[in-house]
Short mmCIF file of C-alpha atoms and ligand atoms in Angstrom, two decimals:
data_model
loop_
_atom_site.label_atom_id
_atom_site.label_comp_id
_atom_site.label_asym_id
_atom_site.label_seq_id
_atom_site.Cartn_x
_atom_site.Cartn_y
_atom_site.Cartn_z
CA UNK A 1 13.62 313.27 163.99
CA UNK A 2 14.73 315.59 166.99
CA UNK A 3 16.54 313.97 169.85
CA UNK A 4 13.17 314.32 172.09
CA UNK A 5 11.24 312.06 169.99
CA UNK A 6 13.99 309.95 169.39
CA UNK A 7 14.22 308.97 173.11
CA UNK A 8 10.61 308.79 173.35
CA UNK A 9 10.72 306.24 170.25
CA UNK A 10 13.37 304.30 172.09
CA UNK A 11 10.91 304.20 175.02
CA UNK A 12 8.39 302.90 173.36
CA UNK A 13 10.37 300.42 171.80
CA UNK A 14 11.92 299.11 175.18
CA UNK A 15 8.65 299.07 176.74
CA UNK A 16 7.43 296.95 173.72
CA UNK A 17 10.17 294.91 174.20
CA UNK A 18 9.60 293.88 177.77
CA UNK A 19 6.23 292.60 177.21
CA UNK A 20 7.99 290.40 174.10
CA UNK A 21 10.22 289.17 176.25
CA UNK A 22 8.12 288.13 179.02
CA UNK A 23 6.27 285.97 176.84
CA UNK A 24 9.02 284.22 175.32
CA UNK A 25 10.66 281.34 177.05
CA UNK A 26 12.90 279.51 174.45
CA UNK A 27 16.77 281.05 173.97
CA UNK A 28 16.39 281.02 170.53
CA UNK A 29 13.13 282.82 170.51
CA UNK A 30 14.50 285.13 173.42
CA UNK A 31 17.76 286.02 171.38
CA UNK A 32 15.62 286.62 167.95
CA UNK A 33 13.49 288.66 169.92
CA UNK A 34 16.34 290.79 171.17
CA UNK A 35 18.10 291.19 167.92
CA UNK A 36 14.65 292.76 166.12
CA UNK A 37 13.65 294.86 168.65
CA UNK A 38 17.60 296.06 168.54
CA UNK A 39 17.29 296.35 164.81
CA UNK A 40 14.58 298.80 165.17
CA UNK A 41 15.61 300.58 168.31
CA UNK A 42 18.63 301.41 167.09
CA UNK A 43 17.76 301.69 163.23
CA UNK A 44 20.26 299.35 161.88
CA UNK A 45 20.35 297.28 159.04
CA UNK A 46 21.96 294.02 160.36
CA UNK A 47 22.17 292.34 163.82
CA UNK A 48 23.45 289.59 164.65
CA UNK A 49 24.59 287.24 167.84
CA UNK A 50 27.33 285.39 167.79
CA UNK A 51 28.61 282.56 170.40
CA UNK A 52 31.68 281.69 171.47
CA UNK A 53 32.60 277.73 171.26
CA UNK A 54 35.60 277.83 173.75
CA UNK A 55 36.50 274.08 172.88
CA UNK A 56 36.65 274.57 169.57
CA UNK A 57 38.31 278.02 169.41
CA UNK A 58 35.69 279.28 167.25
CA UNK A 59 32.52 281.28 167.05
CA UNK A 60 29.44 281.21 165.31
CA UNK A 61 26.28 282.56 164.22
CA UNK A 62 23.39 282.17 166.87
CA UNK A 63 21.14 284.69 165.40
CA UNK A 64 21.80 287.05 162.26
CA UNK A 65 18.77 289.31 160.63
CA UNK A 66 18.91 291.27 157.84
CA UNK A 67 21.26 288.56 155.95
CA UNK A 68 20.60 285.84 153.22
CA UNK A 69 23.80 284.55 153.78
CA UNK A 70 24.07 282.59 157.29
CA UNK A 71 27.88 282.84 158.31
CA UNK A 72 28.12 279.72 160.24
CA UNK A 73 31.46 279.44 162.04
CA UNK A 74 34.79 281.41 162.19
CA UNK A 75 37.85 281.04 164.12
CA UNK A 76 38.40 283.12 167.19
CA UNK A 77 39.91 286.83 166.25
CA UNK A 78 38.68 286.46 162.91
CA UNK A 79 36.79 289.58 161.83
CA UNK A 80 35.54 292.49 164.15
CA UNK A 81 32.97 290.16 165.86
CA UNK A 82 36.20 287.93 166.12
CA UNK A 83 38.26 290.44 167.61
CA UNK A 84 35.77 291.35 170.20
CA UNK A 85 35.03 287.76 171.25
CA UNK A 86 38.67 287.35 171.77
CA UNK A 87 39.39 290.46 173.50
CA UNK A 88 36.25 291.25 175.23
CA UNK A 89 35.95 294.56 174.43
CA UNK A 90 33.56 296.65 172.64
CA UNK A 91 34.39 297.99 169.01
CA UNK A 92 32.89 300.88 167.22
CA UNK A 93 33.89 301.50 163.72
CA UNK A 94 32.94 304.44 161.29
CA UNK A 95 34.27 303.21 157.86
CA UNK A 96 34.58 299.55 158.13
CA UNK A 97 36.90 299.31 154.97
CA UNK A 98 39.46 301.62 156.50
CA UNK A 99 39.74 299.28 159.62
CA UNK A 100 42.13 296.25 159.28
CA UNK A 101 40.16 294.05 161.75
CA UNK A 102 36.97 294.11 159.39
CA UNK A 103 36.85 290.74 157.48
CA UNK A 104 36.06 292.33 154.02
CA UNK A 105 35.81 288.82 152.34
CA UNK A 106 32.16 288.50 153.92
CA UNK A 107 31.22 291.76 152.04
CA UNK A 108 32.74 290.55 148.66
CA UNK A 109 30.75 287.18 148.65
CA UNK A 110 27.44 288.50 149.80
CA UNK A 111 28.02 292.07 147.52
CA UNK A 112 27.00 293.88 151.03
CA UNK A 113 28.46 297.27 151.54
CA UNK A 114 29.53 297.49 155.48
CA UNK A 115 29.84 301.12 156.49
CA UNK A 116 29.41 301.05 160.51
CA UNK A 117 29.81 298.58 163.06
CA UNK A 118 29.06 298.48 166.65
CA UNK A 119 30.10 295.43 168.43
CA UNK A 120 30.11 294.45 172.13
CA UNK A 121 30.64 291.34 174.22
CA UNK A 122 28.31 289.29 175.95
CA UNK A 123 29.63 288.27 179.02
CA UNK A 124 29.15 285.61 181.81
CA UNK A 125 29.12 285.89 185.50
CA UNK A 126 32.73 285.36 185.78
CA UNK A 127 33.28 287.83 183.47
CA UNK A 128 33.98 285.36 180.54
CA UNK A 129 33.21 286.02 177.16
CA UNK A 130 30.09 284.07 175.73
CA UNK A 131 29.43 286.00 172.62
CA UNK A 132 29.43 289.21 170.35
CA UNK A 133 26.34 291.01 169.73
CA UNK A 134 26.98 293.24 166.71
CA UNK A 135 24.86 295.70 164.50
CA UNK A 136 25.93 296.86 160.98
CA UNK A 137 25.13 300.07 159.09
CA UNK A 138 23.16 302.54 161.33
CA UNK A 139 20.56 304.00 158.78
CA UNK A 140 21.27 307.67 159.84
CA UNK A 141 25.18 308.76 160.63
CA UNK A 142 27.29 307.11 163.03
CA UNK A 143 27.05 304.83 166.40
CA UNK A 144 27.20 307.02 169.35
CA UNK A 145 27.89 306.70 173.19
CA UNK A 146 23.82 306.27 173.85
CA UNK A 147 23.77 303.32 171.06
CA UNK A 148 26.43 301.62 172.55
CA UNK A 149 24.54 301.97 175.72
CA UNK A 150 21.58 300.37 174.67
CA UNK A 151 23.53 297.40 173.02
CA UNK A 152 25.58 296.64 176.10
CA UNK A 153 22.37 296.58 178.20
CA UNK A 154 20.66 294.27 175.64
CA UNK A 155 24.00 292.39 175.61
CA UNK A 156 24.00 291.83 179.50
CA UNK A 157 20.23 290.85 178.87
CA UNK A 158 21.04 288.30 176.28
CA UNK A 159 24.25 286.98 178.46
CA UNK A 160 22.35 286.19 181.38
CA UNK A 161 19.49 284.23 178.97
CA UNK A 162 22.33 282.14 177.52
CA UNK A 163 24.15 281.66 180.79
CA UNK A 164 20.55 280.37 182.30
CA UNK A 165 19.94 278.31 179.37
CA UNK A 166 23.19 276.19 179.66
CA UNK A 167 23.15 276.09 183.34
CA UNK A 168 20.08 274.63 183.26
CA UNK A 169 20.85 272.11 180.63
CA UNK A 170 23.84 271.29 182.39
CA UNK A 171 22.06 270.49 185.62
CA UNK A 172 18.91 268.59 183.91
CA UNK A 173 21.62 266.80 181.81
CA UNK A 174 23.96 265.49 184.60
CA UNK A 175 20.71 264.94 186.67
CA UNK A 176 19.24 262.58 183.81
CA UNK A 177 22.43 260.78 183.75
CA UNK A 178 22.53 260.16 187.40
CA UNK A 179 19.11 258.50 187.03
CA UNK A 180 19.89 256.28 183.93
CA UNK A 181 23.09 255.18 185.57
CA UNK A 182 21.30 254.24 188.86
CA UNK A 183 19.10 252.15 186.51
CA UNK A 184 21.94 250.61 184.90
CA UNK A 185 23.57 249.84 187.84
CA UNK A 186 20.22 247.91 189.06
CA UNK A 187 19.89 245.82 185.99
CA UNK A 188 23.39 245.10 184.64
CA UNK A 189 23.35 241.69 186.40
CA UNK A 190 19.79 241.05 184.67
CA UNK A 191 20.82 241.32 180.79
CA UNK A 192 23.59 242.13 178.62
CA UNK A 193 21.88 245.08 177.21
CA UNK A 194 20.42 246.87 179.64
CA UNK A 195 21.02 250.03 178.26
CA UNK A 196 19.41 249.57 174.96
CA UNK A 197 16.21 247.93 177.17
CA UNK A 198 16.04 251.05 179.39
CA UNK A 199 16.45 253.63 176.52
CA UNK A 200 13.78 252.03 174.34
CA UNK A 201 11.33 251.62 177.21
CA UNK A 202 11.91 254.71 178.09
CA UNK A 203 11.32 256.46 174.84
CA UNK A 204 8.21 254.30 174.05
CA UNK A 205 7.06 255.52 177.91
CA UNK A 206 6.99 258.89 176.68
CA UNK A 207 5.47 258.56 173.33
CA UNK A 208 2.58 256.45 174.75
CA UNK A 209 2.32 259.36 177.65
CA UNK A 210 1.64 262.36 175.10
CA UNK A 211 -0.71 259.82 172.89
CA UNK A 212 -2.94 259.05 175.99
CA UNK A 213 -2.96 262.80 175.92
CA UNK A 214 -0.90 263.88 178.89
CA UNK A 215 0.87 267.30 178.37
CA UNK A 216 4.55 267.72 177.08
CA UNK A 217 6.24 268.46 180.49
CA UNK A 218 4.28 265.14 182.08
CA UNK A 219 5.39 262.66 179.22
CA UNK A 220 9.10 264.10 179.63
CA UNK A 221 8.52 263.47 183.21
CA UNK A 222 7.49 259.70 182.81
CA UNK A 223 10.16 259.47 179.79
CA UNK A 224 12.94 260.17 182.31
CA UNK A 225 11.63 258.19 185.54
CA UNK A 226 10.80 255.12 183.83
CA UNK A 227 14.07 253.76 183.27
CA UNK A 228 14.07 253.28 187.23
CA UNK A 229 10.90 251.17 187.27
CA UNK A 230 13.06 247.77 188.08
CA UNK A 231 15.48 249.54 190.31
CA UNK A 232 14.29 247.56 193.40
CA UNK A 233 16.31 244.51 191.31
CA UNK A 234 19.43 245.76 193.11
CA UNK A 235 18.13 243.72 195.85
CA UNK A 236 17.04 240.11 194.15
CA UNK A 237 19.79 237.54 194.30
CA UNK A 238 22.05 236.39 191.62
CA UNK A 239 20.65 232.87 191.62
CA UNK A 240 17.38 234.17 190.98
CA UNK A 241 17.92 237.29 188.71
CA UNK A 242 20.05 235.24 186.54
CA UNK A 243 18.45 231.84 186.49
CA UNK A 244 18.28 230.73 183.15
CA UNK A 245 15.19 228.73 183.74
CA UNK A 246 11.86 229.25 184.81
CA UNK A 247 11.11 230.56 188.30
CA UNK A 248 9.71 228.48 191.10
CA UNK A 249 6.86 229.71 192.55
CA UNK A 250 9.29 230.66 195.63
CA UNK A 251 11.60 232.53 193.61
CA UNK A 252 9.06 234.40 191.47
CA UNK A 253 7.53 235.54 194.75
CA UNK A 254 10.91 236.74 196.06
CA UNK A 255 11.20 238.70 192.67
CA UNK A 256 7.90 240.36 192.84
CA UNK A 257 9.66 242.42 195.58
CA UNK A 258 11.49 244.50 193.28
CA UNK A 259 8.41 246.67 192.79
CA UNK A 260 7.85 247.62 196.67
CA UNK A 261 11.93 247.83 197.11
CA UNK A 262 12.23 249.95 194.15
CA UNK A 263 9.05 251.91 195.39
CA UNK A 264 10.70 252.29 198.86
CA UNK A 265 14.37 253.26 197.50
CA UNK A 266 12.06 256.20 195.88
CA UNK A 267 8.99 257.36 196.99
CA UNK A 268 10.42 259.87 199.99
CA UNK A 269 12.83 261.32 197.71
CA UNK A 270 13.05 264.95 197.36
CA UNK A 271 12.59 265.30 193.69
CA UNK A 272 9.68 265.21 191.64
CA UNK A 273 10.95 262.98 188.94
CA UNK A 274 12.07 260.60 191.41
CA UNK A 275 9.15 260.30 193.18
CA UNK A 276 7.18 259.45 190.09
CA UNK A 277 9.88 256.98 189.35
CA UNK A 278 8.55 255.48 192.99
CA UNK A 279 4.92 255.26 191.82
CA UNK A 280 6.13 253.55 188.48
CA UNK A 281 8.43 251.03 190.61
CA UNK A 282 5.83 249.90 192.95
CA UNK A 283 2.66 249.60 190.17
CA UNK A 284 4.59 248.52 187.01
CA UNK A 285 3.17 244.74 187.36
CA UNK A 286 -0.20 245.58 188.43
CA UNK A 287 -2.50 244.05 185.82
CA UNK A 288 -5.62 246.21 184.64
CA UNK A 289 -8.04 243.34 185.93
CA UNK A 290 -6.70 243.18 189.30
CA UNK A 291 -4.46 240.05 188.98
CA UNK A 292 -1.01 241.72 189.19
CA UNK A 293 1.36 242.57 191.73
CA UNK A 294 1.99 243.77 194.58
CA UNK A 295 -1.32 244.64 195.68
CA UNK A 296 -3.61 243.51 192.77
CA UNK A 297 -4.98 246.98 192.16
CA UNK A 298 -7.63 247.57 189.65
CA UNK A 299 -7.96 250.01 186.52
CA UNK A 300 -7.72 253.12 187.36
CA UNK A 301 -6.61 252.37 191.01
CA UNK A 302 -3.55 251.73 189.07
CA UNK A 303 -1.77 255.06 188.39
CA UNK A 304 -1.66 256.17 184.60
CA UNK A 305 2.01 256.27 184.63
CA UNK A 306 2.19 252.74 185.63
CA UNK A 307 -0.41 252.01 182.90
CA UNK A 308 2.00 253.34 180.62
CA UNK A 309 4.92 251.88 181.79
CA UNK A 310 3.60 248.61 181.98
CA UNK A 311 2.51 248.42 178.35
CA UNK A 312 6.16 249.92 177.33
CA UNK A 313 8.13 247.58 179.68
CA UNK A 314 6.34 244.38 178.22
CA UNK A 315 6.67 245.22 174.90
CA UNK A 316 10.17 245.75 174.80
CA UNK A 317 10.82 242.77 177.27
CA UNK A 318 8.97 240.51 174.55
CA UNK A 319 11.19 241.94 171.87
CA UNK A 320 14.31 241.41 173.81
CA UNK A 321 16.19 238.30 174.43
CA UNK A 322 16.55 237.60 178.33
CA UNK A 323 18.48 234.82 180.14
CA UNK A 324 15.28 233.09 180.52
CA UNK A 325 13.81 233.51 176.82
CA UNK A 326 14.42 234.39 173.37
CA UNK A 327 13.28 237.54 171.70
CA UNK A 328 9.91 237.58 170.01
CA UNK A 329 9.09 239.01 166.56
CA UNK A 330 7.60 242.60 166.48
CA UNK A 331 3.98 241.49 165.13
CA UNK A 332 3.61 238.74 168.01
CA UNK A 333 4.67 241.16 170.53
CA UNK A 334 2.35 243.76 169.15
CA UNK A 335 -0.35 240.62 169.02
CA UNK A 336 -0.13 239.91 172.45
CA UNK A 337 -0.17 243.13 174.00
CA UNK A 338 -3.45 243.68 171.79
CA UNK A 339 -4.74 240.22 173.04
CA UNK A 340 -4.02 241.16 176.66
CA UNK A 341 -6.01 244.52 176.32
CA UNK A 342 -8.50 244.83 179.54
CA UNK A 343 -6.87 241.96 181.07
CA UNK A 344 -3.26 242.69 181.72
CA UNK A 345 -3.18 246.32 180.35
CA UNK A 346 -5.36 249.31 180.56
CA UNK A 347 -7.20 249.52 176.68
CA UNK A 348 -6.85 252.81 176.11
CA UNK A 349 -2.97 252.74 176.38
CA UNK A 350 -3.06 249.66 174.10
CA UNK A 351 -4.90 251.55 171.80
CA UNK A 352 -2.43 254.06 171.51
CA UNK A 353 0.49 251.63 171.12
CA UNK A 354 -1.73 250.27 167.80
CA UNK A 355 -2.29 253.83 166.38
CA UNK A 356 1.45 254.79 166.95
CA UNK A 357 3.00 251.40 166.09
CA UNK A 358 5.06 252.65 163.06
CA UNK A 359 6.41 256.00 165.35
CA UNK A 360 7.13 253.49 168.25
CA UNK A 361 9.42 250.74 166.34
CA UNK A 362 10.97 253.91 164.50
CA UNK A 363 11.99 255.35 167.55
CA UNK A 364 13.35 252.40 169.01
CA UNK A 365 15.32 251.77 166.25
CA UNK A 366 16.65 255.08 166.46
CA UNK A 367 17.31 254.58 170.22
CA UNK A 368 19.31 251.39 169.30
CA UNK A 369 21.40 253.66 166.73
CA UNK A 370 21.99 256.20 169.25
CA UNK A 371 23.18 253.49 171.90
CA UNK A 372 25.54 252.12 169.75
CA UNK A 373 27.11 255.39 168.69
CA UNK A 374 27.30 256.38 172.16
CA UNK A 375 28.80 253.32 172.88
CA UNK A 376 31.75 254.33 170.51
CA UNK A 377 31.92 258.14 171.99
CA UNK A 378 31.63 256.83 175.60
CA UNK A 379 35.68 257.31 176.51
CA UNK A 380 35.63 260.65 174.12
CA UNK A 381 35.74 263.98 175.18
CA UNK A 382 32.09 265.50 175.47
CA UNK A 383 30.93 268.58 172.99
CA UNK A 384 29.07 271.36 175.06
CA UNK A 385 26.17 273.26 172.96
CA UNK A 386 24.15 275.75 174.23
P1 C2E B 423 11.32 241.30 182.67
O1 C2E B 423 12.19 240.35 182.04
O2 C2E B 423 12.15 242.67 182.47
O3 C2E B 423 9.89 241.30 182.05
C1 C2E B 423 9.02 242.04 182.55
C2 C2E B 423 7.72 241.84 182.38
O4 C2E B 423 7.55 241.40 180.64
C3 C2E B 423 7.46 240.31 182.81
O5 C2E B 423 6.95 240.70 183.78
C4 C2E B 423 6.13 240.03 181.91
O6 C2E B 423 5.05 240.74 182.16
C5 C2E B 423 6.69 240.32 180.51
N1 C2E B 423 7.27 239.47 179.62
C6 C2E B 423 8.63 239.24 179.48
N2 C2E B 423 9.06 237.91 178.72
C7 C2E B 423 7.54 237.34 178.97
C8 C2E B 423 7.25 236.39 177.90
O7 C2E B 423 8.20 235.19 177.45
N3 C2E B 423 6.26 235.60 177.92
C9 C2E B 423 4.96 236.49 178.48
N4 C2E B 423 3.50 236.29 178.54
N5 C2E B 423 5.25 238.02 179.20
C10 C2E B 423 6.89 238.25 179.27
P2 C2E B 423 6.97 239.49 185.23
O8 C2E B 423 6.37 238.20 184.83
O9 C2E B 423 5.97 240.06 186.40
O10 C2E B 423 8.42 239.16 185.47
C11 C2E B 423 9.03 240.31 186.00
C12 C2E B 423 10.55 239.98 186.29
O11 C2E B 423 10.83 238.55 186.55
C13 C2E B 423 11.17 239.89 185.02
O12 C2E B 423 11.41 241.27 184.11
C14 C2E B 423 12.11 239.15 184.82
O13 C2E B 423 13.27 239.55 185.37
C15 C2E B 423 11.95 238.08 185.97
N6 C2E B 423 11.26 236.80 185.42
C16 C2E B 423 10.00 236.47 185.19
N7 C2E B 423 10.06 235.50 184.50
C17 C2E B 423 11.27 234.50 184.47
C18 C2E B 423 11.49 233.42 184.56
O14 C2E B 423 11.03 232.40 184.16
N8 C2E B 423 13.24 233.38 184.75
C19 C2E B 423 13.74 233.98 185.15
N9 C2E B 423 15.10 233.84 185.17
N10 C2E B 423 13.38 235.46 185.58
C20 C2E B 423 12.12 235.66 185.32
C1 SIN B 424 29.82 290.62 159.56
O1 SIN B 424 29.88 290.90 158.37
O2 SIN B 424 28.92 290.38 160.57
C2 SIN B 424 31.00 290.32 160.17
C3 SIN B 424 32.05 291.23 159.60
C4 SIN B 424 32.91 291.37 160.94
O3 SIN B 424 32.80 291.26 162.17
O4 SIN B 424 34.14 291.46 160.41
C1 SIN B 425 18.95 260.16 178.98
O1 SIN B 425 20.05 259.30 179.21
O2 SIN B 425 18.60 260.58 178.26
C2 SIN B 425 17.64 259.19 179.81
C3 SIN B 425 17.19 257.84 178.95
C4 SIN B 425 17.16 258.07 177.68
O3 SIN B 425 15.70 258.65 177.51
O4 SIN B 425 17.53 258.10 176.08
FE1 FE B 426 9.72 245.22 186.86
#
């Protein structure tokens, strides 16, 4: 192929590449597409994306195209990719076996014969090395400066995808943690195992939201907003909140204010998720038949998110121990909820609880285990992953 056709072919591939990237939103998918297209554009046998794990001083294969054997983790500095990860400089090699940096043992194990290698660093905004983009064995000839230019261009693109994905992830995680901590503060006086209750009812709310036909994003929002449903309890005096007996009518009237109080705390929030939490907080004790509080809303007048959380909250409250009551068995709790379909609860939500009971109970158990594991890990250092 002449140089002109070669350039034309590259242009076509790059244009095609733009379309593919625009259609993909997950990080793994994006990196795989970049690697696949790069393999075609540069006409190479293998292409891999390595990411650096700065906490462990290692790097690992995020994407490996053309290899049966996936190399999982190596210490920084090992092999050509490790050299690039450590130094942040690009490397082009014409004969791998005559380069001391090349890790020959990998070929020895896989029976592959590496000849040429081109590897460039994936650099973040601050210049730190996030990973390495490596291509092996160009099908004809050696790697040129033009090849290196193409690889660098796509590496820049990949680096920005990686950085955006992890920034987004971190922001989101710290945000969710803030919400979760707010909810804990509100309720820790109330129950010994508040954390457990919140996690479980949050998971169950998310599952029910999906089951009644909401989209994955709405369901996820409900999952993460639901732990705040009782945040208004911060304003309820201990004498009421922690009373081991039945509440007097006056005390219960005071207790009911936690709904409106929670709503007031959240409804003017800037964040969509917090406003959703506010709608849930106000309406989570409304009843489908109109006998609930604070407003006595009926049926569809009650926001769907509150009808969902109400089922999740009561189901979990029933199977949990409280200062004022013992824990119910699962079958008793399920039977109670079913008996209240159309009275306390939206029958459509109860129907989904019944249909998904196994999945829901399994998710609750999983949250219990995660909760216990988190308790143990709480003070240890956090691992960061992309
Ligand atoms: P919670 O303990 O988180 O309970 C939430 C909801 O679960 C209750 O809303 C109720 O609908 C349901 N639930 C919980 N335990 C039982 C039960 O043993 N039987 C039945 N049928 N339903 C149960 P509710 O009643 O509006 O109460 C709201 C909050 O008021 C409760 O939140 C709790 O913090 C407090 N509370 C309610 N009753 C008492 C009580 O007798 N003593 C004390 N100290 N607090 C109470
Ligand atoms: C590889 O075969 O991809 C790793 C070889 C190296 O980077 O030295
Ligand atoms: C969180 O801490 O991730 C929010 C609550 C949950 O769903 O576990
Ligand atoms: Fe409540």
